[in-house]
CSV table of C-alpha atoms in Angstrom, one decimal:
chain,number,residue,atom,x,y,z
A,1,MET,CA,61.9,-98.8,-87.9
A,2,LEU,CA,58.3,-98.6,-87.0
A,3,LEU,CA,56.3,-101.7,-87.6
A,4,ALA,CA,52.7,-101.7,-88.8
A,5,HIS,CA,50.2,-103.4,-86.6
A,6,PRO,CA,49.3,-106.9,-88.0
A,7,VAL,CA,45.6,-106.0,-88.2
A,8,LEU,CA,46.5,-103.2,-90.6
A,9,LEU,CA,48.7,-105.5,-92.6
A,10,ALA,CA,46.0,-108.1,-92.8
A,11,ASP,CA,43.5,-105.5,-94.0
A,12,LEU,CA,45.9,-104.2,-96.7
A,13,VAL,CA,46.7,-107.7,-97.9
A,14,ARG,CA,43.0,-108.6,-98.1
A,15,GLU,CA,42.1,-105.5,-100.0
A,16,TYR,CA,45.1,-105.9,-102.4
A,17,GLU,CA,44.0,-109.5,-103.1
A,18,SER,CA,40.4,-108.4,-103.6
A,19,LEU,CA,41.3,-105.7,-106.0
A,20,SER,CA,43.7,-108.0,-107.9
A,21,ALA,CA,41.0,-110.7,-108.1
A,22,LEU,CA,38.6,-108.1,-109.6
A,23,ASP,CA,41.3,-107.2,-112.1
A,24,ALA,CA,41.5,-103.6,-110.9
A,25,GLU,CA,44.4,-102.9,-113.2
A,26,ASP,CA,42.1,-103.3,-116.2
A,27,GLY,CA,39.2,-101.7,-114.4
A,28,GLY,CA,38.2,-98.1,-114.4
A,29,PRO,CA,40.4,-95.2,-113.2
A,30,GLU,CA,39.0,-95.4,-109.7
A,31,ALA,CA,39.8,-99.1,-109.3
A,32,ARG,CA,43.3,-98.6,-110.7
A,33,ARG,CA,43.9,-95.7,-108.3
A,34,ARG,CA,42.7,-97.7,-105.3
A,35,LEU,CA,45.0,-100.6,-106.3
A,36,ALA,CA,47.9,-98.2,-106.6
A,37,ASP,CA,47.0,-96.6,-103.2
A,38,VAL,CA,46.8,-100.0,-101.5
A,39,SER,CA,50.1,-101.1,-103.1
A,40,TYR,CA,51.8,-97.9,-101.9
A,41,SER,CA,50.4,-98.4,-98.4
A,42,LEU,CA,51.7,-101.9,-98.3
A,43,CYS,CA,55.2,-100.8,-99.3
A,44,VAL,CA,55.2,-98.0,-96.7
A,45,ALA,CA,53.9,-100.3,-94.0
A,46,THR,CA,56.5,-103.0,-94.7
A,47,GLY,CA,59.5,-100.7,-95.6
A,48,THR,CA,59.8,-102.2,-99.1
A,49,ARG,CA,59.8,-100.6,-102.5
A,50,ASP,CA,58.1,-103.4,-104.5
A,51,VAL,CA,54.5,-104.7,-104.0
A,52,ASP,CA,55.5,-108.3,-104.3
A,53,ALA,CA,58.2,-107.9,-101.5
A,54,ALA,CA,55.6,-105.9,-99.5
A,55,LEU,CA,53.1,-108.8,-99.7
A,56,VAL,CA,55.8,-111.3,-98.6
A,57,ALA,CA,56.8,-109.1,-95.7
A,58,ALA,CA,53.2,-108.4,-94.7
A,59,ARG,CA,52.3,-112.1,-94.7
A,60,TYR,CA,55.4,-112.9,-92.7
A,61,ARG,CA,54.2,-110.5,-90.0
A,62,LEU,CA,50.7,-111.9,-89.8
A,63,PRO,CA,49.8,-114.1,-86.8
A,64,GLY,CA,50.3,-117.8,-87.5
A,65,ALA,CA,52.4,-117.1,-90.6
A,66,ARG,CA,55.7,-118.3,-89.2
A,67,VAL,CA,56.6,-121.9,-89.0
A,68,HIS,CA,58.1,-122.5,-85.6
A,69,ASP,CA,61.4,-124.4,-85.8
A,70,ASP,CA,61.5,-126.7,-82.8
A,71,SER,CA,64.2,-129.0,-84.3
A,72,LEU,CA,66.6,-128.2,-81.5
A,73,ILE,CA,64.2,-129.2,-78.8
A,74,GLY,CA,64.6,-132.9,-79.3
A,75,ALA,CA,68.2,-132.8,-80.4
A,76,PRO,CA,70.7,-134.5,-78.1
A,77,ARG,CA,73.0,-132.1,-76.3
A,78,PRO,CA,76.7,-132.1,-77.4
A,79,ARG,CA,79.0,-133.9,-75.1
A,80,THR,CA,81.8,-132.0,-73.6
A,81,SER,CA,85.1,-133.7,-72.8
A,82,GLY,CA,86.0,-134.2,-69.2
A,83,VAL,CA,82.5,-134.8,-68.0
């Protein structure tokens, strides 16, 4: 599967959030069409079918979005028998 570039995803998420904040769904036909276009683009770019899942997937791919699990770094190594 092709993956969208994080910059594209960031732009799409930012535009979706802006349109949502402006209440584009209740706005004029042009605002509703743009919100639908951005929603569709997010779904295509993330390989999802739902805009909420697309937002989660897009945010996951953004730089700095992942929490790095380093819990194994300081964990003691298991002892093996016979050593």
